[in-house]
Coordinates of C-alpha atoms and ligand atoms in Angstrom, one line a residue:
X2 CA 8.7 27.3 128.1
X3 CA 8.7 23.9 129.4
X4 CA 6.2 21.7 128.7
X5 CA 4.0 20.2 131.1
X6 CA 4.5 16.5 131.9
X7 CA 1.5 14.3 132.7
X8 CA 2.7 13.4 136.6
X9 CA 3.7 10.1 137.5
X10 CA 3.3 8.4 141.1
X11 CA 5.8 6.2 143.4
X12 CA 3.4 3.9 143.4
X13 CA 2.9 3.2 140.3
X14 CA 6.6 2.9 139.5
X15 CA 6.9 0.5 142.4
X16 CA 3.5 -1.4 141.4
X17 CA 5.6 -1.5 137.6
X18 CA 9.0 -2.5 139.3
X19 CA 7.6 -4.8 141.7
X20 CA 5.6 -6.5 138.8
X21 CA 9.1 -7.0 136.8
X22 CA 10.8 -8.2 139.5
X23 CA 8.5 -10.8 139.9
X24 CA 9.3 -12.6 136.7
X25 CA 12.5 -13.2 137.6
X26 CA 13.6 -16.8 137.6
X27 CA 14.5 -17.7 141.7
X28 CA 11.8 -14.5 142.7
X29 CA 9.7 -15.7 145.5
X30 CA 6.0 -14.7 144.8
X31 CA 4.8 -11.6 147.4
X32 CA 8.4 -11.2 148.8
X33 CA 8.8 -8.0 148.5
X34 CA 5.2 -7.7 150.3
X35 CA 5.5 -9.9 152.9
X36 CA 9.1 -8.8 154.1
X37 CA 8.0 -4.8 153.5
X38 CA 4.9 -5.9 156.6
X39 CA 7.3 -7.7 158.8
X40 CA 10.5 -5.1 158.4
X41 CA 7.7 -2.3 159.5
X42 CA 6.6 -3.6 162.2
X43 CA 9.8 -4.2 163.1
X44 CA 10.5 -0.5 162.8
X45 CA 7.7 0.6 164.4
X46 CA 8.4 -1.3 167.8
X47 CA 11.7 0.4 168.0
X48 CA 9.9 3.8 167.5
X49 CA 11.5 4.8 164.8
X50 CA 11.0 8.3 163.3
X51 CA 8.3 9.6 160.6
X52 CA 11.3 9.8 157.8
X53 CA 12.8 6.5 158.6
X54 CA 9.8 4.9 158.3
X55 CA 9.1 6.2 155.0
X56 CA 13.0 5.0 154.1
X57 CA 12.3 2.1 155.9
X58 CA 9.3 1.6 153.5
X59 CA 10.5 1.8 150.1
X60 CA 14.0 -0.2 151.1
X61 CA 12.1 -3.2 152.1
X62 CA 9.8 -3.0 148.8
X63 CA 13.0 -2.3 146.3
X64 CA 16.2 -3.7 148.3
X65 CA 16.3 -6.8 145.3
X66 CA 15.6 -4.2 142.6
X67 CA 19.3 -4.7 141.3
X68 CA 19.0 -8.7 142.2
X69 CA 21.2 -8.6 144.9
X70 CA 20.4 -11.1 147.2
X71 CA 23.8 -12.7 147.9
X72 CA 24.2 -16.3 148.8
X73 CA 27.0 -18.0 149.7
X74 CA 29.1 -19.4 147.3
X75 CA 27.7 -16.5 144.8
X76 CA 30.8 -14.4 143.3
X77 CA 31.2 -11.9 145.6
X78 CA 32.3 -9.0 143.5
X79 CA 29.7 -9.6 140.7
X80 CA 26.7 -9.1 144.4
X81 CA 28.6 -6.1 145.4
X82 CA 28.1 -4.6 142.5
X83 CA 24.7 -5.1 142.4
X84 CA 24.1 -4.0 146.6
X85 CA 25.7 -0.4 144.8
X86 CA 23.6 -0.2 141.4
X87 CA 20.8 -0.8 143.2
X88 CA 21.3 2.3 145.7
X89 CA 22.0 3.8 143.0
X90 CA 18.5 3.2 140.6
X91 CA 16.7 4.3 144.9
X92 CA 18.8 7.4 144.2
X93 CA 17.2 8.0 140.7
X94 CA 13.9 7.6 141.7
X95 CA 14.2 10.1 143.7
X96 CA 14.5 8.0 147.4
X97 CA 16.5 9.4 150.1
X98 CA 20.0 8.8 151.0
X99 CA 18.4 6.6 154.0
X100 CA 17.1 4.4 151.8
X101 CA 19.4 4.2 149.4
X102 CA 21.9 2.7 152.3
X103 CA 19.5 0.7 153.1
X104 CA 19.5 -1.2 150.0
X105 CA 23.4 -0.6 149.5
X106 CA 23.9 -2.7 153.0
X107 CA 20.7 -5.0 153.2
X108 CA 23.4 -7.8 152.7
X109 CA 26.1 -6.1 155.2
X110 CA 26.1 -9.2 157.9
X111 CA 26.9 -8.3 161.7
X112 CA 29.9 -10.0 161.6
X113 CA 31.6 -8.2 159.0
X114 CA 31.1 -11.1 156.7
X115 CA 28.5 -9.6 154.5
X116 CA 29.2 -7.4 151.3
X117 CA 29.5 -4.8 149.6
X118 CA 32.1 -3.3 152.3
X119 CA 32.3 -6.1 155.3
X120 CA 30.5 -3.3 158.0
X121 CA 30.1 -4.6 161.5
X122 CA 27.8 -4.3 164.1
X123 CA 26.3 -0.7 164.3
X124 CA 28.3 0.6 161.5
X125 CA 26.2 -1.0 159.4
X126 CA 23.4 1.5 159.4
X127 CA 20.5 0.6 161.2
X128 CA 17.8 0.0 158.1
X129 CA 19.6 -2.0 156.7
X130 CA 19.8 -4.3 159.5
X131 CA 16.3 -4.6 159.6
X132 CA 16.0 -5.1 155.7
X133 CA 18.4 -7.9 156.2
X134 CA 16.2 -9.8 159.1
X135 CA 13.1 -9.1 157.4
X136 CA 14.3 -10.6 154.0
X137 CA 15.8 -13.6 156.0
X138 CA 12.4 -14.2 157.4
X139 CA 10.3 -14.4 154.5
X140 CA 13.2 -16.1 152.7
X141 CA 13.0 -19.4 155.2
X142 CA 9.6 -18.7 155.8
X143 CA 8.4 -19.1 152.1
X144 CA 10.6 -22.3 152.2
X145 CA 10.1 -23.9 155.7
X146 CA 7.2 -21.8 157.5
X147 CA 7.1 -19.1 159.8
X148 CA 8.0 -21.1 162.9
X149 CA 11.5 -22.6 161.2
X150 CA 12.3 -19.1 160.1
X151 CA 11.8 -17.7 164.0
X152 CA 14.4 -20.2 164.9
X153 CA 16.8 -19.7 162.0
X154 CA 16.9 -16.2 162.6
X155 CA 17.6 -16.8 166.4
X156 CA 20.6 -19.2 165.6
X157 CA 21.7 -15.8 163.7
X158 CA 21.7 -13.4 165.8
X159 CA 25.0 -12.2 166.6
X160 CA 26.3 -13.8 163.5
X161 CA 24.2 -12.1 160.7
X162 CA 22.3 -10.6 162.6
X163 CA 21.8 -7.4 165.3
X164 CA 20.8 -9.8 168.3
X165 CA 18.8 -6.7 169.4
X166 CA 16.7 -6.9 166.5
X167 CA 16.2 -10.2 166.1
X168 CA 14.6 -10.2 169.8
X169 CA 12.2 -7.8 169.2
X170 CA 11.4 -9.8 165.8
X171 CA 10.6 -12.6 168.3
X172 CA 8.9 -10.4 170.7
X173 CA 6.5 -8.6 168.1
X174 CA 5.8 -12.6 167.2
X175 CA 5.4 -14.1 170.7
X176 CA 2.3 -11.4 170.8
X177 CA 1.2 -13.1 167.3
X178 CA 1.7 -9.7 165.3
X179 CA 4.7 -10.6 163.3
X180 CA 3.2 -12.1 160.4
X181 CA -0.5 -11.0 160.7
X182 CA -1.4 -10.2 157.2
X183 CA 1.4 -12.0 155.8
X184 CA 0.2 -14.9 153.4
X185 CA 1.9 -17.0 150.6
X186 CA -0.4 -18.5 147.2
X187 CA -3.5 -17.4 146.2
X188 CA -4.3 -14.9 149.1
X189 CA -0.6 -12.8 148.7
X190 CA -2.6 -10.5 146.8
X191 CA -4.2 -9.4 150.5
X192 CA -0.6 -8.5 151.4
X193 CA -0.4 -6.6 149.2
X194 CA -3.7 -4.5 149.9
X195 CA -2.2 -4.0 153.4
X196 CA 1.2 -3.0 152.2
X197 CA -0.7 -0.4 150.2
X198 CA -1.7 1.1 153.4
X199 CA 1.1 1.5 154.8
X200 CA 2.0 3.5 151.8
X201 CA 3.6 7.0 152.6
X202 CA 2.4 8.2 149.6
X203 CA 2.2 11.2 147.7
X204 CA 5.2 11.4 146.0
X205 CA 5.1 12.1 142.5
X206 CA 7.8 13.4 139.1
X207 CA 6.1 16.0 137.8
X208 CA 9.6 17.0 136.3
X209 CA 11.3 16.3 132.2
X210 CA 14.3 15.5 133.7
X211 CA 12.9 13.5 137.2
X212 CA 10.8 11.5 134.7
X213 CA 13.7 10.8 133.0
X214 CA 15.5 9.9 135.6
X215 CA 12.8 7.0 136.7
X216 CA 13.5 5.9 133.0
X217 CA 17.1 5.2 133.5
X218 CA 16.3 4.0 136.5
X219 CA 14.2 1.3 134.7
X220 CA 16.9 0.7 132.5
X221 CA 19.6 -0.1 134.9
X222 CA 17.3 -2.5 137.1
X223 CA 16.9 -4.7 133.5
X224 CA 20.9 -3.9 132.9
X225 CA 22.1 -5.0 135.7
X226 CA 20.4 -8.6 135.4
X227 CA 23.6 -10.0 133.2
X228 CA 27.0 -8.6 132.6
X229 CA 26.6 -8.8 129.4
X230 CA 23.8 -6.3 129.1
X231 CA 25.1 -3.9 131.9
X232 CA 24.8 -1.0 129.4
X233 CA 22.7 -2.3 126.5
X234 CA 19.2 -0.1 127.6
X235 CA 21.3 3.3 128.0
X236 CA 23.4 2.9 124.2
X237 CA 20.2 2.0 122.7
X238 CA 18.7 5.3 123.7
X239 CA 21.5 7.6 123.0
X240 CA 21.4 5.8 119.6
X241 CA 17.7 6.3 119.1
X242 CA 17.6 9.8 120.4
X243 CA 20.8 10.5 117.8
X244 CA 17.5 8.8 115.2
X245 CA 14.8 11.1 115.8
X246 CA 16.6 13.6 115.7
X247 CA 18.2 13.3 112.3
X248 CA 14.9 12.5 111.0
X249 CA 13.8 15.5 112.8
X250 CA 11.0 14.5 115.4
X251 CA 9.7 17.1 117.5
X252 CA 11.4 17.4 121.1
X253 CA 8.5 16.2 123.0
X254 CA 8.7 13.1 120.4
X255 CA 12.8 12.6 120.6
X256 CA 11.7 12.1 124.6
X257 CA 9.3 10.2 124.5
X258 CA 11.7 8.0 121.4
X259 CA 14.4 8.0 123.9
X260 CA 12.6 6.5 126.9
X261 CA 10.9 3.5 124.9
X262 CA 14.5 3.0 124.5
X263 CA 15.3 3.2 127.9
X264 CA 13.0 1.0 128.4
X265 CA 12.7 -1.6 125.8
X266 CA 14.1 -4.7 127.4
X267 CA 12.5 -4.9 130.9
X268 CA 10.3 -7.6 129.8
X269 CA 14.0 -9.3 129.7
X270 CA 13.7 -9.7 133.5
X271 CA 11.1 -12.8 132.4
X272 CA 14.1 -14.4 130.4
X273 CA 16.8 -17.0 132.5
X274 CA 20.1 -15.8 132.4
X275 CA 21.3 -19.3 131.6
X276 CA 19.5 -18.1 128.2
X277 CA 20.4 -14.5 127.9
X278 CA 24.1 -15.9 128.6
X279 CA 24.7 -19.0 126.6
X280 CA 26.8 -19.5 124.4
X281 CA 25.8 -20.9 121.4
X282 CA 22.5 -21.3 119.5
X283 CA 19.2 -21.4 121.4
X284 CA 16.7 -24.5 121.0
X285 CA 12.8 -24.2 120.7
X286 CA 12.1 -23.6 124.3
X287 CA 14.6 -21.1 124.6
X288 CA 13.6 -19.2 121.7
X289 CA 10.1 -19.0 123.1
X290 CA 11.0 -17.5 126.2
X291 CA 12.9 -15.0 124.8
X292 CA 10.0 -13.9 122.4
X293 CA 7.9 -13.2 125.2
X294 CA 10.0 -10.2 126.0
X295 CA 8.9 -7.4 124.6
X296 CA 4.9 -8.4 125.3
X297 CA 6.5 -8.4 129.2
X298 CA 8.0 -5.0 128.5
X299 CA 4.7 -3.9 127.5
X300 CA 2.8 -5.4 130.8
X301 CA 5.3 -4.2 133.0
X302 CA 5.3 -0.4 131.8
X303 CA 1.2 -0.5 131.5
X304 CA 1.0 -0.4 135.0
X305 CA 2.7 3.2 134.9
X306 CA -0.4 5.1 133.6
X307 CA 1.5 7.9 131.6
X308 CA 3.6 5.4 130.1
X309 CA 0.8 3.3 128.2
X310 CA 2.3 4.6 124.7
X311 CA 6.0 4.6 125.8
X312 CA 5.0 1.0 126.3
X313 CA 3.5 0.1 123.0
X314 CA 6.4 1.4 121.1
X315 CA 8.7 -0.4 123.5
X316 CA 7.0 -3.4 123.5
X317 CA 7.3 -3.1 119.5
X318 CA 10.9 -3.0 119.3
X319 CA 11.4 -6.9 117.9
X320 CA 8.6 -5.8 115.2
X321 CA 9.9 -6.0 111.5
X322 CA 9.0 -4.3 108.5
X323 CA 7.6 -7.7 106.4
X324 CA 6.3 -9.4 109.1
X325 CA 9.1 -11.6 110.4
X326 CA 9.4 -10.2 113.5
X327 CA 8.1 -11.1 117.1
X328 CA 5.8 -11.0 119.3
X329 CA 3.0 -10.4 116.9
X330 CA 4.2 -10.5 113.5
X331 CA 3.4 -6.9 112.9
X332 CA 4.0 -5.4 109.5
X333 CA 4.9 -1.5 108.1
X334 CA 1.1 -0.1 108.0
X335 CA 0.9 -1.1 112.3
X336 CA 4.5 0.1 113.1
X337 CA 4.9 3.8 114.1
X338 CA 8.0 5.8 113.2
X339 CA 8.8 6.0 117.1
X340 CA 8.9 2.2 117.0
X341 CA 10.9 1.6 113.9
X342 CA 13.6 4.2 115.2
X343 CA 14.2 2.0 118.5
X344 CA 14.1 -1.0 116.4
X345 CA 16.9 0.3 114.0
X346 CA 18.7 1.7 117.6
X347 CA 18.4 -1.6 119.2
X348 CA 20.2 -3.5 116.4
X349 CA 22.9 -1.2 115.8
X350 CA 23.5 -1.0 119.6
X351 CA 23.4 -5.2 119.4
X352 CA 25.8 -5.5 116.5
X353 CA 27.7 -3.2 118.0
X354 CA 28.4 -4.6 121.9
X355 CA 30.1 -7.7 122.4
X356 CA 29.3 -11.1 123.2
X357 CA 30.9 -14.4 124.8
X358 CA 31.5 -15.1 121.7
X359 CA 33.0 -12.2 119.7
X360 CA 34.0 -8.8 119.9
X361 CA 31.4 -6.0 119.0
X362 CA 31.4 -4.7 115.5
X363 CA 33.0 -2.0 113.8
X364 CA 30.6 0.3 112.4
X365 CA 32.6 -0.6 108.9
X366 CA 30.9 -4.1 109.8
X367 CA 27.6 -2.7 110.6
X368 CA 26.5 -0.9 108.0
X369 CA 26.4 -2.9 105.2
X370 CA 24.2 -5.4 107.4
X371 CA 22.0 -2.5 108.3
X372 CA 21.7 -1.6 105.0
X373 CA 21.1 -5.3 104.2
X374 CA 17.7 -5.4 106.1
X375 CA 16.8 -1.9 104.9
X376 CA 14.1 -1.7 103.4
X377 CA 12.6 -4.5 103.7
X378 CA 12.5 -5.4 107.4
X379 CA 14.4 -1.8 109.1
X380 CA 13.3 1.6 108.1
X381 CA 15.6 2.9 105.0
X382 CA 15.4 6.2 106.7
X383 CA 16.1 5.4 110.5
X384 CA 18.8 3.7 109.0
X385 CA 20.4 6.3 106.8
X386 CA 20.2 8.6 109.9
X387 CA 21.5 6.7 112.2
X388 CA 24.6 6.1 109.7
X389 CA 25.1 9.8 109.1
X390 CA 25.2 10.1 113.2
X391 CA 27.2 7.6 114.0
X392 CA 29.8 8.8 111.0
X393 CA 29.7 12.5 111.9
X394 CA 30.8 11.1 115.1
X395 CA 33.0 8.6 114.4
X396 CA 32.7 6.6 117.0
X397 CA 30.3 4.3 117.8
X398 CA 28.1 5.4 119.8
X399 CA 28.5 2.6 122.1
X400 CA 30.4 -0.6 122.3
X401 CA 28.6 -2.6 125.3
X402 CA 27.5 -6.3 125.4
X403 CA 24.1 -7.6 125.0
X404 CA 22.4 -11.1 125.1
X405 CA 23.0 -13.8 122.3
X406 CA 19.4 -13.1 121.3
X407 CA 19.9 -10.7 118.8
X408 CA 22.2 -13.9 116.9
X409 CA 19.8 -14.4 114.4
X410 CA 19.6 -10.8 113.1
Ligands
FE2_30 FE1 14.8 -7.0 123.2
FE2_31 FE1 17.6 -4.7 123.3

């Protein structure tokens, strides 16, 4: 019989995402808000239909959930890659294909000069054209005001930009509606109250396998931040579920193992990429930011109510056996089984993947290190099992790349 899942809203994985998104370096503050008010009125003045609207909505709120924002000079394959992975993590939370184009062409320019696939004109579906003047707007407007982004966006039109849209941008502003409700610094959280409103609402994943779709979701939005991670978040949880399950968890507790992986790193979205990609050691200041990961991971998944204890075990995963590990020092009486099989997961997936600087380990290489930190700061027993996995297999499980971070180990 399957089991009953405690249901999880839209909105509260958009209030998590949205949140995560916001600690990227470059993010402008309320973005996201600001450009989901202006796009809909935008919408709404060209009468569009109940179902577009609702696509209209969640594009404008997640079209930078895969970072995407391409600027010229920016390697174009690398931003292509993102405009698809992120219609891709709209299609695993469940969004329509409608909005899933829209974020897959929100960077498609009139001209043909925008990416992934050069579109012109009206091929370029139409929600994404308004995605793409409604993230040019607040864009300049956070920079230069609302008045220097009117004009910017009228220099546009024609060039990036459907002139038909951009005139009823400046129409809907000529009456002063435009930006009503729109505000930058210490009041953005208003926006944000309005934006709420316009919330179509009601969706919910009631469903194992919807849930754990949001999950990978989750995990692709923090992969796809740095090459060198672009599958880190998915080997770590086949490695962990592989874990519980040789130390024979319950089902309900292999899942619920296996999303904290999915999940452990999307406090990363808070670390540079200059420092997730450098080669070489990190200094102090580097080192800092980096150990505030996994206390983002847990801030980020807390606002997902059903998640609170995915996110303590996530938000664990740096923990170590004796105490040397980060964020808080932890030590074997505080640390869960569930946490020290993700720990064990995340190491073996780190040894494993490569980096700048070498190739990933063979599993001949790994397990005497392993073993090495068994048991004094990893599990003996996580780590025995995930051995005898990975060996009946005989193949690692993975062999992707992950930050520099993990140097040290
Ligand atoms: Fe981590
Ligand atoms: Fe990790």
């Amino acid at each position: 019989m399957r089991k009953r899942e405690e249901a999880i809203s839209l909105s509260e994985v958009i209030s998590a995402l949205g949140y995560a998104l916001e600690l990227k370096e470059g993010s402008v503050k309320g973005h996201a808000q600001r450009s989901c008010l202006v796009g809909m009125r935008i919408g709404r003045e060209i009468r569009l239909g109940a179902v577009e609207m609702d696509a209209l909505y969640y594009a404008l709120l997640l079209k930078d959930v895969a970072g995407n924002y391409f600027i010229d000079g920016m390697d174009v394959a690398q931003a292509s890659l993102r405009a698809v992975r992120g219609a891709s993590i709209m299609r695993k939370l469940g969004l329509n294909e409608l909005a899933a184009e829209a974020v897959r062409c929100a960077e498609e320019r009139w001209d043909g000069g925008g990416i992934p696939d050069s579109l012109r004109g009206e091929e370029i579906p139409l929600l994404a054209r308004i995605c793409a003047v409604a993230r040019y707007l607040d864009t300049v407007a956070s920079v230069s005001g609302t008045r220097r982004a009117m004009d910017a966006l009228a220099e546009r039109g024609g060039s990036w930009f459907d002139r038909g849209l951009v005139r009823v941008a400046e129409s809907i502003a000529e009456r002063g509606e435009l930006w009503k409700g729109c505000f930058w610094g210490e009041q953005q959280d208003e926006t944000r109250h309005v934006v709420c409103d316009l919330d179509p609402g009601r969706r919910e994943y009631r469903e194992a396998a919807e849930i754990d779709r949001v999950c990978e979701a989750f995990a692709d939005v923090v992969d796809a931040k740095s090459h060198f991670t672009f599958s880190h978040s998915i080997g770590v949880a086949d490695a962990a579920r592989g874990i519980a399950e040789r130390v024979g968890l319950r089902e309900d507790r292999v899942q619920v193992v296996r999303r904290a992986a999915l999940l452990h790193d999307i406090g990363k979205l808070s670390v540079s990429n200059r420092i997730l990609d450098k080669v070489g050691g990190l200094n102090a200041a580097e080192w800092r930011a980096v150990r505030q990961h996994p206390g983002y991971t847990r801030r980020i998944l807390e606002h997902v109510e059903p998640f609170h204890e995915i996110a303590v075990i996530a938000g664990q995963h740096h923990e170590k056996l004796d105490g040397s590990g980060y964020p808080n020092r932890m030590v074997a009486r505080d640390l869960s089984l569930e946490a020290r099989i993700v720990a064990v997961a995340d190491i073996y997936g780190a040894l494993s993947e490569d980096r700048p600087y070498r190739a990933g380990l063979e599993f001949e290489q790994i397990v005497p290190i392993l073993k090495d930190l068994a048991p004094k700061k990893l599990d003996r027993d996580c780590v025995e099992a995930l051995v005898d996995v990975v060996a009946s297999h005989r193949k690692p499980v993975f062999a992707h790349a992950t930050p520099l971070v993990y140097a040290a180990v």
